[in-house]
Short mmCIF file of C-alpha atoms in Angstrom, two decimals:
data_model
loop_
_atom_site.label_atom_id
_atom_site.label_comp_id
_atom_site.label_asym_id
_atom_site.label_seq_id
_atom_site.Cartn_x
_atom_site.Cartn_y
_atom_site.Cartn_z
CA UNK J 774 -163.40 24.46 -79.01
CA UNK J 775 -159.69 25.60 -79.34
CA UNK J 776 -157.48 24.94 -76.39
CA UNK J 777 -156.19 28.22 -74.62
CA UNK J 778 -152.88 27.65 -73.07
CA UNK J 779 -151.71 29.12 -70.00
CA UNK J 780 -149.14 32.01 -70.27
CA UNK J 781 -147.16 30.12 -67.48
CA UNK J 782 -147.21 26.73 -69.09
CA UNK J 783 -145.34 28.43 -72.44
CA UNK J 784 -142.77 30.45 -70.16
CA UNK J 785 -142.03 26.89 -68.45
CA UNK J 786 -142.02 25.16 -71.61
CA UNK J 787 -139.52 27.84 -73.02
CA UNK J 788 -137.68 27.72 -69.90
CA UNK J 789 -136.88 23.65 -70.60
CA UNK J 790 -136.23 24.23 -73.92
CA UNK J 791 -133.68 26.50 -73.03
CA UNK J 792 -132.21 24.12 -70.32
CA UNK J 793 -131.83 21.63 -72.83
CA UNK J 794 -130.03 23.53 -74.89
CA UNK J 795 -127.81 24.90 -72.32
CA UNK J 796 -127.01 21.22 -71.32
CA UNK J 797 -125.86 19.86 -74.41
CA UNK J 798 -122.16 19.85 -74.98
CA UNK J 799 -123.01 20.90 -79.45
CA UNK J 800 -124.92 23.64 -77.97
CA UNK J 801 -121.02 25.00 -77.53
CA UNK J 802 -118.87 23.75 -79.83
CA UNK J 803 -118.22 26.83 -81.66
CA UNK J 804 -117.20 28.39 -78.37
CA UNK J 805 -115.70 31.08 -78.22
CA UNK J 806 -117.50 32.48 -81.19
CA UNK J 807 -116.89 36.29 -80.21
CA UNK J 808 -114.45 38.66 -78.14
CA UNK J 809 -113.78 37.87 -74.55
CA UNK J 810 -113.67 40.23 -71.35
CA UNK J 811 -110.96 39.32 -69.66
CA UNK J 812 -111.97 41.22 -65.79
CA UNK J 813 -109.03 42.41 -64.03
CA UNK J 814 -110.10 44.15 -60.25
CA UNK J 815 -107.78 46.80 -60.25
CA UNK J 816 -105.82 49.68 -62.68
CA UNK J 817 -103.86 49.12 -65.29
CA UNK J 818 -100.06 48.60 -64.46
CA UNK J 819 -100.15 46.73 -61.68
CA UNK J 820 -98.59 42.65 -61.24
CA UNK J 821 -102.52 41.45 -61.52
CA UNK J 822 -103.08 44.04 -64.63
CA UNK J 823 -99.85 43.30 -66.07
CA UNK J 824 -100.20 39.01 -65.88
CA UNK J 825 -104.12 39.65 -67.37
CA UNK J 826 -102.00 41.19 -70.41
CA UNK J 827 -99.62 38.79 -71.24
CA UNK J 828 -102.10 35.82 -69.96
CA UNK J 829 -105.03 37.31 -72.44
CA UNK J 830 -102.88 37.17 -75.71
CA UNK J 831 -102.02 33.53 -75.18
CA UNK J 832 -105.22 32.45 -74.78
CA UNK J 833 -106.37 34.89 -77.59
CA UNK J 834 -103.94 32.69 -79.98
CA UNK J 835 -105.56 29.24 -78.19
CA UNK J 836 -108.86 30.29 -78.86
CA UNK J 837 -109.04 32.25 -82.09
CA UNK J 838 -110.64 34.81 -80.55
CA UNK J 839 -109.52 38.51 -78.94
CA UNK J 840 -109.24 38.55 -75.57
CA UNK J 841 -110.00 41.83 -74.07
CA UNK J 842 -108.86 43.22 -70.69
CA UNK J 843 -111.21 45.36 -69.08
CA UNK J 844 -110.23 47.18 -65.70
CA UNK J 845 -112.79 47.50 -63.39
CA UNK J 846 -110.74 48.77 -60.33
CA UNK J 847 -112.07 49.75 -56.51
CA UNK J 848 -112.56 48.15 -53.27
CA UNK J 849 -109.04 46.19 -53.97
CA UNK J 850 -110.39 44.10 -56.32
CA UNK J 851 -113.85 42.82 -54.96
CA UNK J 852 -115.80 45.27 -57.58
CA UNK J 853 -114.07 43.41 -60.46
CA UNK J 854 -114.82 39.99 -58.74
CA UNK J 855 -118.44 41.05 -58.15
CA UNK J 856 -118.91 41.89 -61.99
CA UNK J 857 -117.82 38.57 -62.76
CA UNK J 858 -119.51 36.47 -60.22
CA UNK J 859 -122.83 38.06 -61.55
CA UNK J 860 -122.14 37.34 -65.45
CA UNK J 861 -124.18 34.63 -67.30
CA UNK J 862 -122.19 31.45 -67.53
CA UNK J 863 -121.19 31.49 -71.11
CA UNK J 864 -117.50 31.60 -71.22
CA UNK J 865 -117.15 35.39 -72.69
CA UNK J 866 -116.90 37.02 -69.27
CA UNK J 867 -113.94 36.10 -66.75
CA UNK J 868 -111.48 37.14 -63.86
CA UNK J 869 -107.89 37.16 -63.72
CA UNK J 870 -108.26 36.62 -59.74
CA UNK J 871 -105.88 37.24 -57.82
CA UNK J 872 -104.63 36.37 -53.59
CA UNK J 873 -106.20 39.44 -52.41
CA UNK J 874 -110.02 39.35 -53.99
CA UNK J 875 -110.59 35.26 -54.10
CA UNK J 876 -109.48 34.85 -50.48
CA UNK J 877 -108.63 37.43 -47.91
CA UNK J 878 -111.89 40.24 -49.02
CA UNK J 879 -114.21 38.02 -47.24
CA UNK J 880 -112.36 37.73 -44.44
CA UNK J 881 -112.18 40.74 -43.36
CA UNK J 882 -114.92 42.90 -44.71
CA UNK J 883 -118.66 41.72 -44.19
CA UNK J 884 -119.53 43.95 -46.93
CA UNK J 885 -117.76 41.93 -49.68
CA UNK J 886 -121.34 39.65 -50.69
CA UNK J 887 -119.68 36.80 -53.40
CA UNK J 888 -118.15 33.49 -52.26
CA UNK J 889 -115.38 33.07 -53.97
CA UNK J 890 -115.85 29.29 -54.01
CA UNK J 891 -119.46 29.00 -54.61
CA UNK J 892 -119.76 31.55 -56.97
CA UNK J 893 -116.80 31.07 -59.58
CA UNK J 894 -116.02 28.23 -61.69
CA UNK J 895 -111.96 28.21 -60.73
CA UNK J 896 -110.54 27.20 -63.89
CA UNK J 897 -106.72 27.04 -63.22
CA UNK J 898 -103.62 28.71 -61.58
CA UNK J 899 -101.55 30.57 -64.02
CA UNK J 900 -98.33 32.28 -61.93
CA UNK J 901 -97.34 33.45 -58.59
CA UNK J 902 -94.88 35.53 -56.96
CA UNK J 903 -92.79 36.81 -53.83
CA UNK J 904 -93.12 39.54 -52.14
CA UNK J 905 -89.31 41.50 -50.76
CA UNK J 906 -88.98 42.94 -47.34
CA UNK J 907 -87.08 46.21 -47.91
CA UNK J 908 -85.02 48.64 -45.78
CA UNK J 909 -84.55 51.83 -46.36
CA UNK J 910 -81.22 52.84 -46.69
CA UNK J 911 -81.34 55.20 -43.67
CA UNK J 912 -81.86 52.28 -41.67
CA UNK J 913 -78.15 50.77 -41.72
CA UNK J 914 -79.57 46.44 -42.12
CA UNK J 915 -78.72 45.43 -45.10
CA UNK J 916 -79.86 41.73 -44.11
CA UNK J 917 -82.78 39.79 -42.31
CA UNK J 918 -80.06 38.91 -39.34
CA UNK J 919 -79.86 42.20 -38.95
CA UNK J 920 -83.34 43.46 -38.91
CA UNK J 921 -84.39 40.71 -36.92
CA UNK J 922 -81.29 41.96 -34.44
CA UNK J 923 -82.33 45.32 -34.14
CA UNK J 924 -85.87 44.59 -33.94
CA UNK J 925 -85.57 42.38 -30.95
CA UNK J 926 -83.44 44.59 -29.12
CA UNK J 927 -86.12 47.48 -29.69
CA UNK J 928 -89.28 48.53 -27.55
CA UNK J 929 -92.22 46.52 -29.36
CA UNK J 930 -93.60 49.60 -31.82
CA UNK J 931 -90.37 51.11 -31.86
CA UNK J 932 -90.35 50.23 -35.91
CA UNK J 933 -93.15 50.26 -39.11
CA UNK J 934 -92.90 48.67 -42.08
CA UNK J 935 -95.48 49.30 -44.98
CA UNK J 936 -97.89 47.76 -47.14
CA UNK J 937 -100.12 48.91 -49.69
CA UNK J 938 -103.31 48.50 -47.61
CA UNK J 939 -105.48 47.03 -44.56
CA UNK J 940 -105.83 43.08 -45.52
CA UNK J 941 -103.66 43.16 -48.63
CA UNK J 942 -101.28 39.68 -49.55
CA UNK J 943 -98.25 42.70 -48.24
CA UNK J 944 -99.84 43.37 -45.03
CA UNK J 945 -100.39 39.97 -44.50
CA UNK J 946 -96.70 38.75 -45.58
CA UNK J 947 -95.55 41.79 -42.87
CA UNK J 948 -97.69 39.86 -40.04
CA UNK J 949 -96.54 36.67 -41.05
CA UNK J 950 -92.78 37.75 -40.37
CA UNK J 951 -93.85 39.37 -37.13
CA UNK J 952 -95.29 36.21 -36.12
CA UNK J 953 -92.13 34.02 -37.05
CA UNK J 954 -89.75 35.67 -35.75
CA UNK J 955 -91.60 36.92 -32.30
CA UNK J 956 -90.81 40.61 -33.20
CA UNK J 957 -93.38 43.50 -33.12
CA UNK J 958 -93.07 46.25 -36.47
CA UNK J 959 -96.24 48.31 -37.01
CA UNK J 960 -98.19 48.22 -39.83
CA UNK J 961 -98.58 51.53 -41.85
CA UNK J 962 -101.09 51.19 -44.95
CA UNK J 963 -100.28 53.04 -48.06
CA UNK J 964 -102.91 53.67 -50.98
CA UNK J 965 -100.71 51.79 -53.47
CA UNK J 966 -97.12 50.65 -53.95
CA UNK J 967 -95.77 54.09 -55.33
CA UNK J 968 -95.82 56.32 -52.39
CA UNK J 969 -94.51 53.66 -49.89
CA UNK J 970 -91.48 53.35 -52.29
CA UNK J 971 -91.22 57.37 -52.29
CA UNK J 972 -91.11 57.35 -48.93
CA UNK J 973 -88.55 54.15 -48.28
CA UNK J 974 -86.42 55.49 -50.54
CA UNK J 975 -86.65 58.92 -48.94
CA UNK J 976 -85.88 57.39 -45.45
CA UNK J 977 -89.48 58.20 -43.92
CA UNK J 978 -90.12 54.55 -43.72
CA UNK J 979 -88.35 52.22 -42.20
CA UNK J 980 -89.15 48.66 -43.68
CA UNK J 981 -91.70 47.79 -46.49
CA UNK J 982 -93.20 45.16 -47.95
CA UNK J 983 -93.07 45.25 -51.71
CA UNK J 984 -94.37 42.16 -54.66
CA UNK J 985 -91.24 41.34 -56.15
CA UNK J 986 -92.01 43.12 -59.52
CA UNK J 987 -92.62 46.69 -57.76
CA UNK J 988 -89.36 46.16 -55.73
CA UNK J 989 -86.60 44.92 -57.94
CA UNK J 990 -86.33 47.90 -59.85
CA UNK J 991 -85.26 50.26 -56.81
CA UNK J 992 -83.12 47.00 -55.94
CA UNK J 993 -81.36 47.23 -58.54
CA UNK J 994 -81.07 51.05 -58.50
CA UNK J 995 -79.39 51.09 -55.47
CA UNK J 996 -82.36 53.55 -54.03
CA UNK J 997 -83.88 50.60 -50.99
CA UNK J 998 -82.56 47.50 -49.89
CA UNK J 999 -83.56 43.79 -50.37
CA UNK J 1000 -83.51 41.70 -47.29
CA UNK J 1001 -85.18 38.62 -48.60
CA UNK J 1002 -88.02 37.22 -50.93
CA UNK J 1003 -91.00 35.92 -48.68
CA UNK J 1004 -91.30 32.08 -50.36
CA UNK J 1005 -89.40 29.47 -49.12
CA UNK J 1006 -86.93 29.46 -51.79
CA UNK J 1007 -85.28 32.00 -53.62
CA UNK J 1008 -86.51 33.48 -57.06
CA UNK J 1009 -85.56 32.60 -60.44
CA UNK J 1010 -86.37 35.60 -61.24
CA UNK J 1011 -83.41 37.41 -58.57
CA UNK J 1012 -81.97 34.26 -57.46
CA UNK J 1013 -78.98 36.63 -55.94
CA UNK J 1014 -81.74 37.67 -53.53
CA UNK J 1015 -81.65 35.74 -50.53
CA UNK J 1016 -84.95 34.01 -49.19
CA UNK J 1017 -85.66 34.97 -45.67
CA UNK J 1018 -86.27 31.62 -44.84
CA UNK J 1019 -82.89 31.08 -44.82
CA UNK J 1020 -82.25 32.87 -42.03
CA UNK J 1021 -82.67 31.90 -38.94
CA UNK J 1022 -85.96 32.97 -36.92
CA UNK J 1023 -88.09 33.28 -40.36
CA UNK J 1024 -87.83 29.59 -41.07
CA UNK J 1025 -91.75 29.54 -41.63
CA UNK J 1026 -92.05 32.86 -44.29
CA UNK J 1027 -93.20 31.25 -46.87
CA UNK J 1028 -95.73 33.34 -48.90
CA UNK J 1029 -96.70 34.47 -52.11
CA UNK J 1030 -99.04 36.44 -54.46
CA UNK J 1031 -100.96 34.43 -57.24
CA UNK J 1032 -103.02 34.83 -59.97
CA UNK J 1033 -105.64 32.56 -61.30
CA UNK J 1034 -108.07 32.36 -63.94
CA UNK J 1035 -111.96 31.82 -63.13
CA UNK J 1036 -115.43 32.37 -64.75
CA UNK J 1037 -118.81 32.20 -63.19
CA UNK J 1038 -120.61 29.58 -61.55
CA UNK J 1039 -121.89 27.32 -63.56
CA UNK J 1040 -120.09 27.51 -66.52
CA UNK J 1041 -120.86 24.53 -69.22
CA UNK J 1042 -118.57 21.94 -69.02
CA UNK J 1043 -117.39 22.04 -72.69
CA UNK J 1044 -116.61 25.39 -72.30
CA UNK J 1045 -114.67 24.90 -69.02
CA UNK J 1046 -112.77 22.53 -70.74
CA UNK J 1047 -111.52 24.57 -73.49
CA UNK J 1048 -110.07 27.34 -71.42
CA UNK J 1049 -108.97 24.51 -69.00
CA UNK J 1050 -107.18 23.26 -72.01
CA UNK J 1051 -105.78 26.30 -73.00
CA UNK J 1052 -104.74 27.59 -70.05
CA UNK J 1053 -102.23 23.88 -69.64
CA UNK J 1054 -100.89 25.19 -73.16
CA UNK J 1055 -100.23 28.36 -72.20
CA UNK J 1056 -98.32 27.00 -69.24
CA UNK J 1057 -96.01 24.92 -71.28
CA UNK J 1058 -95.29 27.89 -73.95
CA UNK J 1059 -91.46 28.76 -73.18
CA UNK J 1060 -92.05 32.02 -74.82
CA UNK J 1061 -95.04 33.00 -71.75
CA UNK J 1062 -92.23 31.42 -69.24
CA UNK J 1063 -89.82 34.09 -70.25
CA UNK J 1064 -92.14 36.83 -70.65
CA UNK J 1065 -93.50 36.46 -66.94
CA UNK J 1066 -90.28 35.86 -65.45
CA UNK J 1067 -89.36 39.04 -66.73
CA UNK J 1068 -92.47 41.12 -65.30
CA UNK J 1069 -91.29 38.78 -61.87
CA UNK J 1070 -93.52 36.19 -62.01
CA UNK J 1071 -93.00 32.65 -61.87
CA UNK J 1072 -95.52 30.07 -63.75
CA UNK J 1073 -97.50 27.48 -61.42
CA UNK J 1074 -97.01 23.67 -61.74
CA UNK J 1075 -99.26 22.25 -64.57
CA UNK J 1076 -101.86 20.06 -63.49
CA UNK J 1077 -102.23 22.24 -60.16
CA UNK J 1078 -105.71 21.56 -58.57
CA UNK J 1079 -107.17 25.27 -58.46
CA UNK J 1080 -110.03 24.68 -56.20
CA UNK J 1081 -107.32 22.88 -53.51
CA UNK J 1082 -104.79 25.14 -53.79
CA UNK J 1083 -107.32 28.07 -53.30
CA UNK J 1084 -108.39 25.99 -50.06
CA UNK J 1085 -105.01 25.96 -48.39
CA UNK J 1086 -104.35 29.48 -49.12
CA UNK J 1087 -108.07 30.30 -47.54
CA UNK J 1088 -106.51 28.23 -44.43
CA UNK J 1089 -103.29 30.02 -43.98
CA UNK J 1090 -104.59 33.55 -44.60
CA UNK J 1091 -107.07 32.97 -42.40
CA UNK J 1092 -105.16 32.01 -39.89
CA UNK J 1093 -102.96 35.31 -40.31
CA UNK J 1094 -106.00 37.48 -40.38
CA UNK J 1095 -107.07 35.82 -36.98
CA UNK J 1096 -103.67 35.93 -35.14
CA UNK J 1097 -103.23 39.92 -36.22
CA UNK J 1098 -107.11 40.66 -35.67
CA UNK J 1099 -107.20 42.19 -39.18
CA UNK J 1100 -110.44 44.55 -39.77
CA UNK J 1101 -111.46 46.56 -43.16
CA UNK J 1102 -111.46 50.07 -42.21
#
């Protein structure tokens, strides 16, 4: 009599088949074989849109393959992450991460559902950046001595300063100064960079808090001034812009943006390896040195762990969110 097998028994069977196949390292070594998505959270022209760019056509050269960046902007940046966490593991869909999405979403809104530890595969810091505290030029300080005079001679609330949203790496850099130097300035949220800078430059703001890229340019134009980078040391980029650290009272500002590339959990070792590898290239090219320099970035140490670094910068935004009782709204 001929054997009947079980529907259930071939769908398993398949299902190992597959497994092994997924599990052996020649079962990629024509990776990448096609285009990748390169998954930025957020619109084009931003610092995170704008590093995805330059960042994609290096690795398009390492790989032999285009390197596409797709914007998938909304909730600041978690509908991005989201698309990416949920990808199959294959190496053709990834996130140019970035401060805001991989560590401080969670934090403060219950609704954001990935982990951004257990559900990426972190494959490597590419570049950070300051942010600038800025006056407006209505204020009369022209230096972090002299904000942090007038602020501690003022009522606590008696001043604002601006970010470009509830939770963001600028909010969070604004209540890091207010907790190092023991002064009180509200917190006004902005939907985006541009119309806080209309409105600094215009006088109705007081102090903002700017990434370095967004702020240089009305720096330079003589339209806001630059009281000091937020990382301990000044910027290659603007090294005639003083650090705040420097002065007295913000000793412990030390904070930054980054960016960082991951794919989905899971991803296959070989193909890890490859964009591991090509991301350590990329970070040695001269040429990507200059060109992110110029958009205000500064490249991160090669050899950086990504999944430690990611860890202390889950510690001291955390520790921000809890000291300003930070809520999504």
């Amino acid at each position: 009599m001929k054997s009947i097998q079980h529907p259930l028994r071939g769908a398993l069977a398949a299902l190992c088949a597959t497994a092994a196949f997924a599990a052996s390292p020649s079962a990629f070594a024509d990776y990448p074989d096609r285009a990748i998505s390169l998954v930025v959270g957020y619109p084009a022209g931003g610092s995170v849109d704008l590093t995805a760019r330059l960042f994609g056509e290096e690795l398009a050269k390492r790989l032999g393959q285009s390197v596409v960046v797709e914007n998938v902007g909304g909730a600041g940046g978690t509908i991005g992450a989201q698309r990416v966490a949920r990808a199959a593991p294959d190496g053709y869909t990834l996130l140019l991460g970035s401060t805001n999405e991989m560590v401080i979403a969670r934090m403060i809104n219950s609704a954001v559902k990935y982990d951004s530890v257990k559900d990426f595969s972190a494959l490597g810091v590419i570049a950070s950046q300051p942010m600038l505290l800025a006056a407006s030029k209505n204020s009369g300080v022209k230096t972090a001595a002299e904000y942090l005079q007038k602020l501690r001679g003022a009522a606590p609330g008696s001043f604002n300063y601006g970010s470009s949203g509830v939770g963001t790496t600028l909010h969070l850099a604004g209540e890091m100064i207010n907790q190092s130097t023991g002064t009180r300035a509200e917190h006004v949220p902005y939907r985006g960079v541009a119309p806080l800078v209309t409105d600094l430059m215009s006088g109705q703001l007081d102090y903002g808090m700017l990434v370095l890229s967004s702020g240089l340019p009305q720096v330079r134009g003589d339209k806001i001034v630059a009281l000091g980078v937020t990382e301990k040391k000044r910027s290659p980029v603007a090294p005639d812009l003083p650090a705040l650290a420097e002065t007295p009272g913000f000793e412990s500002v030390d904070i930054s943006v980054w960016f960082a590339l991951y794919g989905p959990a899971g991803l296959p070792e070989p193909v890890a390896a490859k964009l591991r590898t090509a991301l350590a290239e990329t970070l040695k090219s001269e040429q990507f040195r200059a060109k992110m320099q110029e958009a205000g970035g500064q490249l991160a140490q090669p050899g950086l762990d990504p999944v430690a670094y990611q860890a202390s910068e889950t510690t001291k935004y955390g520790a921000l969110v809890k000291a300003a009782k930070i809520e999504a709204q």
